[in-house]
XYZ file of C-alpha atoms in Angstrom:
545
model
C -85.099 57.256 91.032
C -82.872 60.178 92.179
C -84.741 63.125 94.010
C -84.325 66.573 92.416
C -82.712 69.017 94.767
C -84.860 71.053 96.754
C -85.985 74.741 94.881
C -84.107 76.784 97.386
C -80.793 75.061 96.432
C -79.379 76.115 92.572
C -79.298 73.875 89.741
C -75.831 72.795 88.474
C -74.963 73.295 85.419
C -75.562 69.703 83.417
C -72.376 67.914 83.632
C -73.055 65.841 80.401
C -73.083 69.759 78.543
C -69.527 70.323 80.348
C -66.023 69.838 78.192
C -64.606 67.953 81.200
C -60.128 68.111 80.338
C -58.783 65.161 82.929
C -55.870 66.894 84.326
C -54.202 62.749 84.751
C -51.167 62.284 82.528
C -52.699 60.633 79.201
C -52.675 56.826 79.581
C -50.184 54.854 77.064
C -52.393 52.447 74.664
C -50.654 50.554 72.643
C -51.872 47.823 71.289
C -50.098 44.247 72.353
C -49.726 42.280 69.046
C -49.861 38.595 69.478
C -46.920 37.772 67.666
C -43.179 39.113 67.226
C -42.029 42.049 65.027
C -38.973 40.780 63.329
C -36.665 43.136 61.663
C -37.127 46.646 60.826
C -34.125 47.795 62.999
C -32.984 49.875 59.967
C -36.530 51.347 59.583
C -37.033 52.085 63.076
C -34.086 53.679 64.136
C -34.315 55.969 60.935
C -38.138 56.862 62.197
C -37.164 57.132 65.500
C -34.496 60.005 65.043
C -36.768 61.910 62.494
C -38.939 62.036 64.751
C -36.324 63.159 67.840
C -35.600 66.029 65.462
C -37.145 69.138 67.286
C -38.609 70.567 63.853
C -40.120 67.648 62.982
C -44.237 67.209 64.106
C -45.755 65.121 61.487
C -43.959 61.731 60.215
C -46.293 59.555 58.169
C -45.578 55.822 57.213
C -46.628 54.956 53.668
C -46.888 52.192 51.581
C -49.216 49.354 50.162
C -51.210 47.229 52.157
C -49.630 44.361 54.094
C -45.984 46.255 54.281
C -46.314 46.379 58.276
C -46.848 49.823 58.626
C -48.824 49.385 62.131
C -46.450 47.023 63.310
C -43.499 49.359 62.779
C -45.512 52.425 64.085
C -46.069 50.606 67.524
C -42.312 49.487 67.499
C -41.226 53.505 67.065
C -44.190 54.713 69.773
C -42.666 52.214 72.014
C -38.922 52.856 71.574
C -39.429 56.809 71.532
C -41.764 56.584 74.605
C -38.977 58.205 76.966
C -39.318 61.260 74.826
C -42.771 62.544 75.607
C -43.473 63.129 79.497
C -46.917 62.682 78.422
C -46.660 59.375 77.192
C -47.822 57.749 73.766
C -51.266 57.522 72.721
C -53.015 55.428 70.216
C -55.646 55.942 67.766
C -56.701 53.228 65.177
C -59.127 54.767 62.565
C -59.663 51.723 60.485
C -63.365 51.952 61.103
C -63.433 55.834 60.735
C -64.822 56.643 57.295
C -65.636 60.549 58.006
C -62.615 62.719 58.334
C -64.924 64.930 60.847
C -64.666 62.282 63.099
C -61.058 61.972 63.860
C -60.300 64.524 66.136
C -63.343 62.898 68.164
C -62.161 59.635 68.024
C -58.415 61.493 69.587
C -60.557 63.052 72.117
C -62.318 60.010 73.545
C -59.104 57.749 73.628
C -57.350 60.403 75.306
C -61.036 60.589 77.856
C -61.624 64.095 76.682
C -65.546 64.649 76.683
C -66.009 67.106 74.360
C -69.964 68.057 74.630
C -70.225 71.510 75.223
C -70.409 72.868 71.562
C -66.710 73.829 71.707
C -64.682 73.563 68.767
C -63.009 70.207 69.035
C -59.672 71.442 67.324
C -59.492 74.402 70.153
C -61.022 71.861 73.148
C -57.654 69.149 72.156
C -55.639 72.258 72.230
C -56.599 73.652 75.522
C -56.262 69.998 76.955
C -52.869 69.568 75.594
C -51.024 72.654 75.801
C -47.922 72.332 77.503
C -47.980 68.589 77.496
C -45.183 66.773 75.086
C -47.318 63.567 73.721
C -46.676 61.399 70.813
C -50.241 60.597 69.026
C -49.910 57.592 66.933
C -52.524 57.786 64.131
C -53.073 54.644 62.972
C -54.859 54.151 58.843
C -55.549 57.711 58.173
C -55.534 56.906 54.223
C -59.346 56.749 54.126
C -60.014 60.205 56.226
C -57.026 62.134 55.128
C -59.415 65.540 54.719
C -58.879 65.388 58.550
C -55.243 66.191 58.068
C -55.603 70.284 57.950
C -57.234 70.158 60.934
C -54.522 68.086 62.523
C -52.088 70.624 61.327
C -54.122 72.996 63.243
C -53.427 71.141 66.391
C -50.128 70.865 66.041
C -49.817 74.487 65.938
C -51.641 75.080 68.632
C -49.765 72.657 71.062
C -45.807 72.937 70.851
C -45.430 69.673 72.629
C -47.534 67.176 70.351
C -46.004 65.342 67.454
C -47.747 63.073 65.088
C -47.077 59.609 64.025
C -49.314 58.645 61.261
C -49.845 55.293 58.988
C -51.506 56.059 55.462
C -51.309 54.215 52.072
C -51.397 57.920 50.532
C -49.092 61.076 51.525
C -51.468 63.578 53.796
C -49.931 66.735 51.266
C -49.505 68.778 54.471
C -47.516 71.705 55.887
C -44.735 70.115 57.365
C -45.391 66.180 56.768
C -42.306 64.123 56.744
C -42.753 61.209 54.332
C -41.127 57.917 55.597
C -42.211 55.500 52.599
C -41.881 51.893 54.279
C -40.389 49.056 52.457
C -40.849 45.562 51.986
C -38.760 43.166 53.821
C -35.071 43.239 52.948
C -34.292 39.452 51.055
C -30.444 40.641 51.540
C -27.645 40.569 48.757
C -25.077 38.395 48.808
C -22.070 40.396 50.113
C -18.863 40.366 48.447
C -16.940 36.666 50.185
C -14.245 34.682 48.981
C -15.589 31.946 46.543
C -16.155 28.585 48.029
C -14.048 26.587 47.573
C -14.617 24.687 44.322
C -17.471 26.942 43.303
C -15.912 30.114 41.846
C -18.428 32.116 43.714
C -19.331 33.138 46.604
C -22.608 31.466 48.611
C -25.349 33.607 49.493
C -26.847 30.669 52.109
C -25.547 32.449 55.032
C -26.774 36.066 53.732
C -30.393 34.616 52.972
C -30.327 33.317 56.066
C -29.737 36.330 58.105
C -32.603 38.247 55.925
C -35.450 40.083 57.731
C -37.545 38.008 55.268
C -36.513 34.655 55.829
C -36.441 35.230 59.550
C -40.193 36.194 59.301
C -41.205 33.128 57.026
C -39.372 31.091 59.435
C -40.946 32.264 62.714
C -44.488 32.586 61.268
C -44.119 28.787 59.718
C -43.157 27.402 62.875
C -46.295 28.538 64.188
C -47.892 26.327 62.004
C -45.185 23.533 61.588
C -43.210 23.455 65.041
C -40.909 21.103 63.288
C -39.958 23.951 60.799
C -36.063 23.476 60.355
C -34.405 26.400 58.104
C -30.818 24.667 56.199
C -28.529 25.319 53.324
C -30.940 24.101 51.045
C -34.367 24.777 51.853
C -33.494 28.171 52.345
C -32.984 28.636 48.705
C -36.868 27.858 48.087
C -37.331 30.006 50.999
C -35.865 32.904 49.990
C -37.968 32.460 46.126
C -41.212 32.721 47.755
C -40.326 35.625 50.138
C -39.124 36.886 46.571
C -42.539 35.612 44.867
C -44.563 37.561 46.774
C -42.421 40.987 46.920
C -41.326 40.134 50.317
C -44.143 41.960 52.107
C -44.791 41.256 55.484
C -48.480 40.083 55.044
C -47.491 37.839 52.239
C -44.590 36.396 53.525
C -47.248 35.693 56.790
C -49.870 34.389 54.589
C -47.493 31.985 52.277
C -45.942 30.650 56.207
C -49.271 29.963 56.594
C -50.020 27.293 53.985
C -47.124 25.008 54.847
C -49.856 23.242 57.074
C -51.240 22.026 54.079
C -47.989 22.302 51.441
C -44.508 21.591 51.010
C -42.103 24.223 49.895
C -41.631 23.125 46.369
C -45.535 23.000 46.091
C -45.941 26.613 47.498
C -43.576 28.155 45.400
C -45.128 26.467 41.951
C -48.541 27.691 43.380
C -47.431 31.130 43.768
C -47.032 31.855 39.827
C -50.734 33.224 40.552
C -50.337 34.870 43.892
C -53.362 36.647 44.896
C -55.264 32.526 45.009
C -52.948 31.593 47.440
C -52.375 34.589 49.566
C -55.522 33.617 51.792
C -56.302 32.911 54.968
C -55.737 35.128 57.160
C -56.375 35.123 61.283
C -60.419 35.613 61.883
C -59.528 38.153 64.500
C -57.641 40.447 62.218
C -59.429 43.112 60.039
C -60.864 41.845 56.881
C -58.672 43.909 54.772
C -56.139 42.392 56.436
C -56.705 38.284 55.696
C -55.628 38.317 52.279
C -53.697 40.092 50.011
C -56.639 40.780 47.564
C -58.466 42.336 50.313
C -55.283 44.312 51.384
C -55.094 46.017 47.893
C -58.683 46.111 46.938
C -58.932 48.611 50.249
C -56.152 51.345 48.587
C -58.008 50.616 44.940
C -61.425 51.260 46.598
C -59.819 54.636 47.469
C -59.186 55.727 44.263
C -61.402 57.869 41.957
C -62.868 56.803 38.915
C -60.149 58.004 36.648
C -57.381 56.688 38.561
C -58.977 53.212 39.003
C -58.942 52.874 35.448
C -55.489 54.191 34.962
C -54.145 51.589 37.792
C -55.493 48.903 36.149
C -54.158 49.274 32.711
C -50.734 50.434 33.807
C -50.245 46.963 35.253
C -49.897 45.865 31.661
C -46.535 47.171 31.969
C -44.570 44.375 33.536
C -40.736 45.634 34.876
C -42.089 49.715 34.950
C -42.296 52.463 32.553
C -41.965 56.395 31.627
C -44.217 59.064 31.645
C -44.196 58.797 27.601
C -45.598 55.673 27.842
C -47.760 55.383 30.225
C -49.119 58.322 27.749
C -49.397 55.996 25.114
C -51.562 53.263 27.464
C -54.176 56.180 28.815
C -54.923 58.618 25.987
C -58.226 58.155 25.384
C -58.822 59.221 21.351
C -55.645 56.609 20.649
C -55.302 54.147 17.783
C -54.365 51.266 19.313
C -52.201 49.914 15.990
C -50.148 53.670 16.740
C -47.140 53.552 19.329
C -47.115 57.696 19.180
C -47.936 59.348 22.112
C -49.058 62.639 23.132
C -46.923 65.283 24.585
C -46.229 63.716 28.261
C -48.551 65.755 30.619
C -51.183 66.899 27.945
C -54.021 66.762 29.273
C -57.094 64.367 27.433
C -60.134 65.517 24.973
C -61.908 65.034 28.643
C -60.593 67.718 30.199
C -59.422 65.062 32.696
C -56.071 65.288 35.127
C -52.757 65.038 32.824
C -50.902 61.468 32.560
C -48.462 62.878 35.040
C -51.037 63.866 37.513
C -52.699 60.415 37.552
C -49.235 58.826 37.971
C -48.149 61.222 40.774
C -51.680 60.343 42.655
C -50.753 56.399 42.391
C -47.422 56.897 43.585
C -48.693 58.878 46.170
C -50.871 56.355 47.056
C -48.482 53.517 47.331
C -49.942 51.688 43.917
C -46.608 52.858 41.804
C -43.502 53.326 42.488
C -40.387 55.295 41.756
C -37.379 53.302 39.851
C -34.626 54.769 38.025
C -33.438 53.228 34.424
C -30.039 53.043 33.376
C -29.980 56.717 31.769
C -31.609 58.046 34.530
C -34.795 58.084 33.190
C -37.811 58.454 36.049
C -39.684 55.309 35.515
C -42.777 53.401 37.592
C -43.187 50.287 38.683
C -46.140 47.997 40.390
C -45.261 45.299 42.975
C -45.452 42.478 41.136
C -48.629 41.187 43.834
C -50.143 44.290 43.076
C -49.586 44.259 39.722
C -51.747 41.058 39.576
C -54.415 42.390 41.378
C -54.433 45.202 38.391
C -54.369 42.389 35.903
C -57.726 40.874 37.463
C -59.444 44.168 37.164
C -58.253 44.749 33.844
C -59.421 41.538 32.408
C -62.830 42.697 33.816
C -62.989 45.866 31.069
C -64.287 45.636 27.662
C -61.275 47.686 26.728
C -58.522 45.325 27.732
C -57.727 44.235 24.169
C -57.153 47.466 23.067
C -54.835 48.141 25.948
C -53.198 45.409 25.040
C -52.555 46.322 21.386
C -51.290 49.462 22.288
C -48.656 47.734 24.747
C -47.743 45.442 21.938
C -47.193 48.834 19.265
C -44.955 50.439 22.068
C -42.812 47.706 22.286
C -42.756 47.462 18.566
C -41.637 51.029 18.428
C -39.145 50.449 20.864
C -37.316 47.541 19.149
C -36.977 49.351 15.845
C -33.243 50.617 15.843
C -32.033 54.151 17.037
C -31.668 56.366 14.484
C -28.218 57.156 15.406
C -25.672 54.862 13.607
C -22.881 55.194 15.523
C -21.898 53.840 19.095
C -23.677 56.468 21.298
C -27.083 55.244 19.427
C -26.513 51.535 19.780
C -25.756 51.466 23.261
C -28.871 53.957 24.096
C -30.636 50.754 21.926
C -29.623 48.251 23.660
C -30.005 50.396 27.307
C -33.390 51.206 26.465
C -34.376 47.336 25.375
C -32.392 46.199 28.949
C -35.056 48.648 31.023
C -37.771 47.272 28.953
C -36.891 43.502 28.930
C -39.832 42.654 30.827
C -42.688 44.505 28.398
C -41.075 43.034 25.772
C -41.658 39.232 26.883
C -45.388 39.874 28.238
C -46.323 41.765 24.632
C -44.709 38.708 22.888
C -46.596 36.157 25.386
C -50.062 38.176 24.995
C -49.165 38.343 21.065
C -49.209 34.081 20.901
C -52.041 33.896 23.169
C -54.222 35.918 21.265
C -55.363 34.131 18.160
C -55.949 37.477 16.199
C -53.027 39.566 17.451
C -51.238 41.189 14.803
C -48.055 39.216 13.109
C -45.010 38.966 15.695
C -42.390 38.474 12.777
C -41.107 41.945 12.094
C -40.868 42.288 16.479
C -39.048 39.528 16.261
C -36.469 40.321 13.310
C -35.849 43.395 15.160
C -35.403 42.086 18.728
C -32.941 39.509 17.022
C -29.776 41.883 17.377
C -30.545 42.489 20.768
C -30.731 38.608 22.138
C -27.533 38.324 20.266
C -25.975 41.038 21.599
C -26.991 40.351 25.337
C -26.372 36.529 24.804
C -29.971 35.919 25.338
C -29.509 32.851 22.537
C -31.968 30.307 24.424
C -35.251 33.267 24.460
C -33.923 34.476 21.035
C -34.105 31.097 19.723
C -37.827 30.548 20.895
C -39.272 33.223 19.879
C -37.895 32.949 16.489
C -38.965 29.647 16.303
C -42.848 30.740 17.391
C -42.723 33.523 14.933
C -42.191 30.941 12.173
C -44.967 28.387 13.294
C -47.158 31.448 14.236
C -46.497 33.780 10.877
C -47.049 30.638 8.215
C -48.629 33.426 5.969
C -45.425 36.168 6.608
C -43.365 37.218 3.388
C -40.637 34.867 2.438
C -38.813 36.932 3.025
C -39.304 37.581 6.678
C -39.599 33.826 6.784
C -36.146 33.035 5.702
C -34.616 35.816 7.848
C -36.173 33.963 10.913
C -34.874 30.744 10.092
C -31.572 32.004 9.192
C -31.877 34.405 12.973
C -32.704 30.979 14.734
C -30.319 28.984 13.324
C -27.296 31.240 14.065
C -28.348 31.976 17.743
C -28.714 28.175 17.920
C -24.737 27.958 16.167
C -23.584 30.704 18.828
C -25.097 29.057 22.184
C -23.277 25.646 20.644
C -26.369 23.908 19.596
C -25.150 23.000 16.346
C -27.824 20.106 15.107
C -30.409 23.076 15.838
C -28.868 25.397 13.766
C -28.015 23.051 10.574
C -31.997 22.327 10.859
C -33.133 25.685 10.373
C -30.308 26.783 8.099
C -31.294 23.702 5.849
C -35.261 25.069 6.299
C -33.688 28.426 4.574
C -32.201 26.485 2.108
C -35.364 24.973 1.001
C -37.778 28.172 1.223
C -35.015 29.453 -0.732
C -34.651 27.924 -3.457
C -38.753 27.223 -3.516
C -39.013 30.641 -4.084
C -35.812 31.061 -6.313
C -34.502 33.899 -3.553
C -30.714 32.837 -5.334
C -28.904 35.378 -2.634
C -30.647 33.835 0.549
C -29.774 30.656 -1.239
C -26.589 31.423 -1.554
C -26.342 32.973 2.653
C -28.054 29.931 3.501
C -25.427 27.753 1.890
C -22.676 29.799 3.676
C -24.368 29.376 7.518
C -24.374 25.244 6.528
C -21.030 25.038 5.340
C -19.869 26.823 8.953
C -22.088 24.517 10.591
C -20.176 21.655 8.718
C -16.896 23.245 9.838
């Protein structure tokens, strides 16, 4: 037991109540991953000279979960090292939930005790003034109310920059957004054709890929005997494409060739989020599959916006702000494809449609895609999407959602109003951006027993297929309307035989067309329709020809 001093001596001043500032250079801790980085020389060069820019202070990495923002954050703090006399320090805040806590949480890994009732903003500043340090922040998405105080820091010291990782923009003075992307799959670069093939191959492109090199070296982890060639990289390339080439997906997918073969994996991941499992035990639970990875940025969001995510990922291929209106009004009737002004607030008083989408994209949920006028639309990774799907199939309203997705792709098939050119090509532009929407209302529409009759979507989407040479879907869904709508006017009835059966004549399937030509013939005359006889006659007679 230590003696107390002796009363004639004074009493120093607790050291534990001190702010003790080490005057040692701050130590470099960067965390070691046990396996490679591969790719991301693009990405990290671009980081790396945004942040050698000497007005730049604040660069923050976003996007979703599982898109290797850590990863490339350490391969930037360790490149740009030489910069900072000071060195590169840092900071994982997985496991912070209280923004008050961050600057501690800098203070300790840089061995700053910080006791003494001093601010902690001013104590970090009076311990770094002077000194040019790069602070890697690492998962400041859930504590981002710590970023104005951050801001303050950087003030304060000249020769501190920030490096942050967040699945949502800080909206700070001075932030420089660097949104990270998945994997690059690579696009087959203009070649001469093969020889015999009248194209060129994309086998040595795919090969070269970011992605494919990551499936490859995290599947010979797992399968040492691994060999990538000219024809399993084909499948290769389809599941790095099947899982939106994130990094965590492609790791995860690697993963199960243990167990599968590549064919098997690939018909498997139809339903992603099932097979996406698996993880390491030692990394962070959010982190071993991709549900967890994008139930952590969905736990995030408010109320509001977790209802808005999940029934914008009926939308399959993206949408516009006018109808993403139509999917989140509140007071809607589902059988009306009308929407609100865009950015009208609801009856609720709640944040504007444009708001709410602005906040996802922000928070690396949506995304920003252009269509083919221009148009601003939104899109979901299709593994996020899913995950939206899941949670939407959990809500009473999800029927209704889905009507209303069915009557705006209704509305969007009828014709432009303009008759000339100009109005037919913004038609068929408009049906090209929405291609996608328009097969999952159709699919939805057959699945569900009591959705409304298909046949009028169908009549109207027929000029389109034709138009685009989409015979083979044309012809199917013609065909489904006519099994499906048994109870549709004859008149609707004929006009989908007759659609089928020319499609069928124009992709060269001629015994397919004379059957459903010769089906119009017969409803025709059953219901003594003399001109569709008489049409129907005609499209048999070319078919005999």
């Amino acid at each position: 037991m230590a003696r107390l001093p002796p009363p004639e001596q004074p009493i120093p001043f607790p050291a534990i109540l001190r702010s003790v500032i080490a005057p040692a250079r701050p130590r470099v801790a960067l965390p070691d991953p046990l396996t490679t980085l591969v790719g991301r020389d693009w990405e990290a060069t671009e980081v790396g000279a945004c942040l050698a820019r000497p007005d730049v202070r604040l660069v923050t990495l976003t996007g979703p979960g599982g898109v290797g923002k850590t990863r490339l954050a350490l391969r930037v703090a360790t490149e740009c090292e030489g910069l900072f006399e000071e060195g590169v320090c840092f900071v994982g805040l997985a496991q912070t939930t209280d923004p008050d806590h961050v600057l501690l949480a800098v203070a300790r890994t840089l061995e700053i005790r910080c006791l003494g009732g001093e601010r902690l903003v001013d104590l970090l500043a009076s311990a770094l003034d002077g000194r040019r340090l790069l602070l890697v922040l690492d998962n400041l998405e859930q504590v981002r109310g710590a970023a104005p105080r951050l801001v303050e820091l950087l003030v304060a010291c000249s020769g501190l920059k920030i490096l942050a990782t967040s699945r949502e923009v800080l909206h700070v003075s001075g932030e420089h957004r660097y949104p990270v992307p998945p994997l690059s799959l690579g696009v087959p670069r203009p070649a001469p054709p093969s020889p015999g093939t009248g194209y060129a191959d994309p086998v040595p492109t795919l090969t070269g890929s970011d992605a494919v090199g990551l499936f490859v070296d995290r599947a010979r982890a797992v399968r040492p005997d691994f060999a990538l060639d000219d024809h399993n990289v084909v499948l290769v390339a389809a599941i790095c494409r099947r899982v939106d080439c994130l990094p965590l997906g492609i790791e995860l997918a690697a993963a199960r060739l243990r167990h599968l073969s590549l064919s098997s994996l690939l018909d498997l991941l139809d339903r992603r989020l099932p097979v996406l499992t698996g993880g390491p035990r030692d990394s962070p639970v959010r982190l071993r599959t991709m549900h967890d990875a994008i139930a952590w940025s969905c736990d995030l969001l408010t109320p509001q916006e977790r209802a808005a995510f999940s029934r914008l990922s009926v939308f399959a291929g993206g949408f516009d702000l006018r109808a993403a209106e139509t999917i989140l009004r509140d007071d809607a009737d589902p059988a009306s494809p009308d929407p609100s002004p865009v950015g009208a607030t609801r009856r609720n008083e709640g944040p504007a449609v444009i708001d709410i989408v602005s906040s996802l994209v922000d928070k690396s949920l949506l995304r920003i895609v252009d269509a083919n006028d221009g148009r601003t639309r939104y899109g979901m990774l299709e593994t996020v999407r899913e995950f939206g799907l899941t949670r939407l199939a959990e809500e009473e309203a999800e029927r209704d959602i889905r009507l209303r997705h069915l009557a705006w792709c209704q509305a969007l098939a009828a014709p432009d109003a303009a008759p000339d050119d100009a109005g037919a090509t913004r038609w068929l532009g408009r049906l090209d951006d929405d291609h996608p929407n328009i097969t999952a209302a159709l699919e939805w529409a057959i699945d569900d027993g009591n959705a409304p009759p298909i046949g009028p979507f169908v009549l109207a989407l027929a000029p389109y297929w034709e138009a685009r040479g989409h015979f083979v879907e044309g012809i199917r869904w013609l065909e489904m309307a006519v099994e499906r709508d048994g109870g549709a006017p004859a008149a609707d009835r004929l006009a989908m035989m007759s659609g089928a059966g020319t499609l069928a004549w124009l992709q060269g399937d001629f015994d397919r067309a004379t059957h459903w030509h010769g089906q119009a013939l017969i409803l025709a005359r059953a219901v003594g329709d003399r001109v569709a006889e008489a049409f129907a006659q005609n499209n048999l007679g070319v078919q005999a020809v």
